[in-house]
Amino acid sequence: MSQDNVAVTGQGSTLEIRFDRPEKRNALSRAMYARVVEALEGADTDAAVRVVLLTGTGSYFTSGNDISDFQRRASGNEQRDGSPFLTALSSLKKPLVGAVNGPAIGVGTTMLAHCDLVIAAKSARFVMPFTSLGLVPEAASSLLFPRLFGHQRASAMLLLGEPIDAETAREWGFVNQVVEDAALMETAQALAARLAALPPQAVRQTKELIKNGKTDVPGRIAEELTLFRERLRSPEAGEAFAAFMEKRKPDFSAFH
Ligand code: COA
């Protein structure tokens, strides 16, 4: 059921969070951010949830931050440090899949840099019109996007606000796969189910290494090795090894 224009539904071990304000092209209001934060924080503590999937209702993923909220903030004297939404999104321990059902504007694009895997419908496009609104980038996009697809491409998007289409985003490594619009949710849910069937601690630790591991090679090797040695003795690895020897499919459903 949709509450505050966000629908949060459990699909097996996947928690689906859907921006559900199609009449405003899923523009994100403060109430919507708060609801998404609640869902993300709940996902990390709920053992039944293994994967989180983000998507939108209708033809837009999201048209970005609600501009009337921007206006209200501009006219008030709010002095908040940080954004609970960006904190919850970027610190989520469980894997996050983006299913981009249409254009993703502003924070609609920048939030995807914090997803682990992204599937885009053919109708998706990505645009960050920050400078034309007199704003600057957020969600660490000015750090992550040059790193991900290069300084010049990131500059065209962030300085000029040039949009890219779904296929370009795939070529640049920003999305994993582009599918027909009608196949989006089935593809994204199948991907989420694949993640959910894996050993959950191994998945969370791998995500943590990818996102926050040490940045020098010797340091990272040492960090991985410490975890690797622990993992060799873990019940999850025990089940994987036993299943291989017994020529059966492993079952990680009991692990959290
Ligand atoms: N904030 C607040 N309201 C928004 C919005 C946003 N980001 N995006 C769309 N809306 C509202 C419109 O004001 C309109 O409301 P109304 O029906 O009460 O007049 C409704 O959503 C539909 O938008 P409309 O512009 O008529 O639809 P469209 O399909 O022609 O265009 C967009 C869709 C998304 C291209 C266009 O609305 C747009 O450019 N929105 C602003 C995007 C933006 O700059 N976001 C901020 C990024 S930092």
mmCIF file of N, CA and C and ligand atoms in Angstrom, residues 21-29 59-60 62-70 103 105-108 125 127-133 135-136 138, ligand 1:
data_model
loop_
_atom_site.group_PDB
_atom_site.id
_atom_site.type_symbol
_atom_site.label_atom_id
_atom_site.label_comp_id
_atom_site.label_asym_id
_atom_site.label_seq_id
_atom_site.Cartn_x
_atom_site.Cartn_y
_atom_site.Cartn_z
ATOM 1 N N ARG A 21 4.086 8.699 -7.128
ATOM 2 C CA ARG A 21 3.434 10.003 -7.252
ATOM 3 C C ARG A 21 3.416 10.385 -8.739
ATOM 4 N N PRO A 22 2.810 9.519 -9.547
ATOM 5 C CA PRO A 22 2.952 9.697 -11.007
ATOM 6 C C PRO A 22 2.413 11.017 -11.518
ATOM 7 N N GLU A 23 1.397 11.577 -10.831
ATOM 8 C CA GLU A 23 0.826 12.854 -11.318
ATOM 9 C C GLU A 23 1.845 13.983 -11.217
ATOM 10 N N LYS A 24 2.880 13.801 -10.399
ATOM 11 C CA LYS A 24 3.971 14.800 -10.308
ATOM 12 C C LYS A 24 5.269 14.176 -10.821
ATOM 13 N N ARG A 25 5.137 13.203 -11.679
ATOM 14 C CA ARG A 25 6.293 12.491 -12.264
ATOM 15 C C ARG A 25 7.226 11.966 -11.160
ATOM 16 N N ASN A 26 6.595 11.563 -10.057
ATOM 17 C CA ASN A 26 7.324 11.008 -8.910
ATOM 18 C C ASN A 26 8.354 11.974 -8.317
ATOM 19 N N ALA A 27 8.065 13.271 -8.390
ATOM 20 C CA ALA A 27 8.919 14.260 -7.702
ATOM 21 C C ALA A 27 8.960 13.898 -6.223
ATOM 22 N N LEU A 28 10.149 13.989 -5.640
ATOM 23 C CA LEU A 28 10.348 13.499 -4.269
ATOM 24 C C LEU A 28 10.132 14.604 -3.242
ATOM 25 N N SER A 29 9.073 14.445 -2.471
ATOM 26 C CA SER A 29 8.759 15.410 -1.416
ATOM 27 C C SER A 29 9.496 15.012 -0.140
ATOM 28 N N SER A 59 5.451 6.515 -15.953
ATOM 29 C CA SER A 59 6.419 6.683 -17.042
ATOM 30 C C SER A 59 7.733 7.330 -16.586
ATOM 31 N N TYR A 60 7.787 7.842 -15.355
ATOM 32 C CA TYR A 60 9.026 8.445 -14.840
ATOM 33 C C TYR A 60 9.574 7.618 -13.683
ATOM 34 N N THR A 62 11.896 9.166 -11.484
ATOM 35 C CA THR A 62 11.531 10.339 -10.674
ATOM 36 C C THR A 62 12.023 11.607 -11.361
ATOM 37 N N SER A 63 11.215 12.659 -11.236
ATOM 38 C CA SER A 63 11.615 13.962 -11.789
ATOM 39 C C SER A 63 12.510 14.711 -10.806
ATOM 40 N N GLY A 64 12.996 14.004 -9.789
ATOM 41 C CA GLY A 64 13.961 14.602 -8.869
ATOM 42 C C GLY A 64 13.307 15.233 -7.666
ATOM 43 N N ASN A 65 14.078 16.036 -6.997
ATOM 44 C CA ASN A 65 13.566 16.696 -5.792
ATOM 45 C C ASN A 65 12.357 17.567 -6.148
ATOM 46 N N ASP A 66 11.364 17.561 -5.277
ATOM 47 C CA ASP A 66 10.203 18.426 -5.478
ATOM 48 C C ASP A 66 10.667 19.883 -5.433
ATOM 49 N N ILE A 67 10.460 20.589 -6.542
ATOM 50 C CA ILE A 67 10.993 21.957 -6.633
ATOM 51 C C ILE A 67 10.261 22.902 -5.678
ATOM 52 N N SER A 68 8.997 22.596 -5.377
ATOM 53 C CA SER A 68 8.314 23.479 -4.414
ATOM 54 C C SER A 68 8.910 23.296 -3.004
ATOM 55 N N ASP A 69 9.434 22.093 -2.709
ATOM 56 C CA ASP A 69 10.152 21.918 -1.437
ATOM 57 C C ASP A 69 11.442 22.730 -1.433
ATOM 58 N N PHE A 70 12.122 22.753 -2.604
ATOM 59 C CA PHE A 70 13.330 23.579 -2.705
ATOM 60 C C PHE A 70 12.983 25.032 -2.385
ATOM 61 N N PRO A 103 12.548 8.313 -17.309
ATOM 62 C CA PRO A 103 13.552 9.344 -17.020
ATOM 63 C C PRO A 103 13.849 9.480 -15.527
ATOM 64 N N ILE A 105 15.712 12.187 -13.139
ATOM 65 C CA ILE A 105 16.205 13.568 -13.168
ATOM 66 C C ILE A 105 16.831 13.922 -11.819
ATOM 67 N N GLY A 106 17.929 14.677 -11.866
ATOM 68 C CA GLY A 106 18.558 15.164 -10.636
ATOM 69 C C GLY A 106 18.914 14.023 -9.705
ATOM 70 N N VAL A 107 18.351 14.072 -8.510
ATOM 71 C CA VAL A 107 18.653 13.031 -7.521
ATOM 72 C C VAL A 107 18.189 11.648 -8.012
ATOM 73 N N GLY A 108 17.289 11.644 -8.979
ATOM 74 C CA GLY A 108 16.874 10.371 -9.597
ATOM 75 C C GLY A 108 18.051 9.680 -10.252
ATOM 76 N N ARG A 125 16.114 7.724 -19.254
ATOM 77 C CA ARG A 125 17.235 8.600 -19.599
ATOM 78 C C ARG A 125 17.672 9.277 -18.310
ATOM 79 N N VAL A 127 19.481 12.622 -16.454
ATOM 80 C CA VAL A 127 19.829 14.038 -16.629
ATOM 81 C C VAL A 127 19.939 14.714 -15.265
ATOM 82 N N MET A 128 20.932 15.586 -15.163
ATOM 83 C CA MET A 128 21.166 16.293 -13.894
ATOM 84 C C MET A 128 21.255 17.793 -14.170
ATOM 85 N N PRO A 129 20.103 18.458 -14.160
ATOM 86 C CA PRO A 129 20.071 19.879 -14.541
ATOM 87 C C PRO A 129 20.426 20.818 -13.388
ATOM 88 N N PHE A 130 21.451 20.447 -12.610
ATOM 89 C CA PHE A 130 21.731 21.235 -11.403
ATOM 90 C C PHE A 130 22.152 22.660 -11.732
ATOM 91 N N THR A 131 23.136 22.805 -12.641
ATOM 92 C CA THR A 131 23.656 24.168 -12.872
ATOM 93 C C THR A 131 22.573 25.074 -13.456
ATOM 94 N N SER A 132 21.710 24.522 -14.327
ATOM 95 C CA SER A 132 20.684 25.386 -14.929
ATOM 96 C C SER A 132 19.661 25.840 -13.893
ATOM 97 N N LEU A 133 19.597 25.132 -12.753
ATOM 98 C CA LEU A 133 18.713 25.567 -11.663
ATOM 99 C C LEU A 133 19.474 26.431 -10.652
ATOM 100 N N LEU A 135 22.093 25.381 -9.048
ATOM 101 C CA LEU A 135 22.493 24.506 -7.945
ATOM 102 C C LEU A 135 23.810 23.811 -8.271
ATOM 103 N N VAL A 136 24.271 22.993 -7.373
ATOM 104 C CA VAL A 136 25.464 22.163 -7.604
ATOM 105 C C VAL A 136 25.074 20.693 -7.409
ATOM 106 N N GLU A 138 24.784 16.778 -6.059
ATOM 107 C CA GLU A 138 24.728 16.204 -4.701
ATOM 108 C C GLU A 138 24.937 14.698 -4.749
HETATM 109 N N1 COA B 1 9.017 19.147 -8.546
HETATM 110 C C1 COA B 1 7.742 19.515 -8.364
HETATM 111 N N2 COA B 1 6.757 19.278 -9.259
HETATM 112 C C2 COA B 1 7.107 18.635 -10.372
HETATM 113 C C3 COA B 1 8.423 18.208 -10.638
HETATM 114 C C4 COA B 1 9.411 18.497 -9.656
HETATM 115 N N3 COA B 1 10.675 18.101 -9.773
HETATM 116 N N4 COA B 1 8.464 17.590 -11.828
HETATM 117 C C5 COA B 1 7.207 17.626 -12.316
HETATM 118 N N5 COA B 1 6.398 18.257 -11.435
HETATM 119 C C6 COA B 1 4.960 18.499 -11.563
HETATM 120 C C7 COA B 1 4.632 19.634 -12.495
HETATM 121 O O1 COA B 1 4.718 20.878 -11.827
HETATM 122 C C8 COA B 1 3.231 19.275 -12.899
HETATM 123 O O2 COA B 1 2.366 19.639 -11.857
HETATM 124 P P1 COA B 1 0.885 20.219 -12.189
HETATM 125 O O3 COA B 1 0.204 19.117 -12.944
HETATM 126 O O4 COA B 1 0.300 20.469 -10.829
HETATM 127 O O5 COA B 1 1.097 21.420 -13.013
HETATM 128 C C9 COA B 1 3.267 17.763 -12.975
HETATM 129 O O6 COA B 1 4.372 17.363 -12.175
HETATM 130 C C10 COA B 1 3.505 17.233 -14.361
HETATM 131 O O7 COA B 1 4.643 17.888 -14.878
HETATM 132 P P2 COA B 1 4.679 18.448 -16.378
HETATM 133 O O8 COA B 1 5.843 19.378 -16.489
HETATM 134 O O9 COA B 1 3.346 18.984 -16.769
HETATM 135 O O10 COA B 1 4.907 17.060 -17.165
HETATM 136 P P3 COA B 1 5.774 16.767 -18.460
HETATM 137 O O11 COA B 1 5.612 15.317 -18.725
HETATM 138 O O12 COA B 1 5.454 17.735 -19.535
HETATM 139 O O13 COA B 1 7.305 17.053 -18.036
HETATM 140 C C11 COA B 1 9.250 16.839 -16.630
HETATM 141 C C12 COA B 1 7.909 16.253 -17.058
HETATM 142 C C13 COA B 1 9.789 15.976 -15.504
HETATM 143 C C14 COA B 1 10.242 16.860 -17.827
HETATM 144 C C15 COA B 1 9.064 18.306 -16.147
HETATM 145 O O14 COA B 1 7.976 18.342 -15.222
HETATM 146 C C16 COA B 1 10.278 18.873 -15.477
HETATM 147 O O15 COA B 1 11.178 19.355 -16.137
HETATM 148 N N6 COA B 1 10.304 18.841 -14.110
HETATM 149 C C17 COA B 1 11.362 19.418 -13.332
HETATM 150 C C18 COA B 1 12.578 18.482 -13.257
HETATM 151 C C19 COA B 1 13.691 19.080 -12.413
HETATM 152 O O16 COA B 1 14.265 20.083 -12.769
HETATM 153 N N7 COA B 1 13.946 18.470 -11.237
HETATM 154 C C20 COA B 1 14.880 18.944 -10.269
HETATM 155 C C21 COA B 1 16.222 18.373 -10.500
HETATM 156 S S1 COA B 1 17.441 18.972 -9.361
#
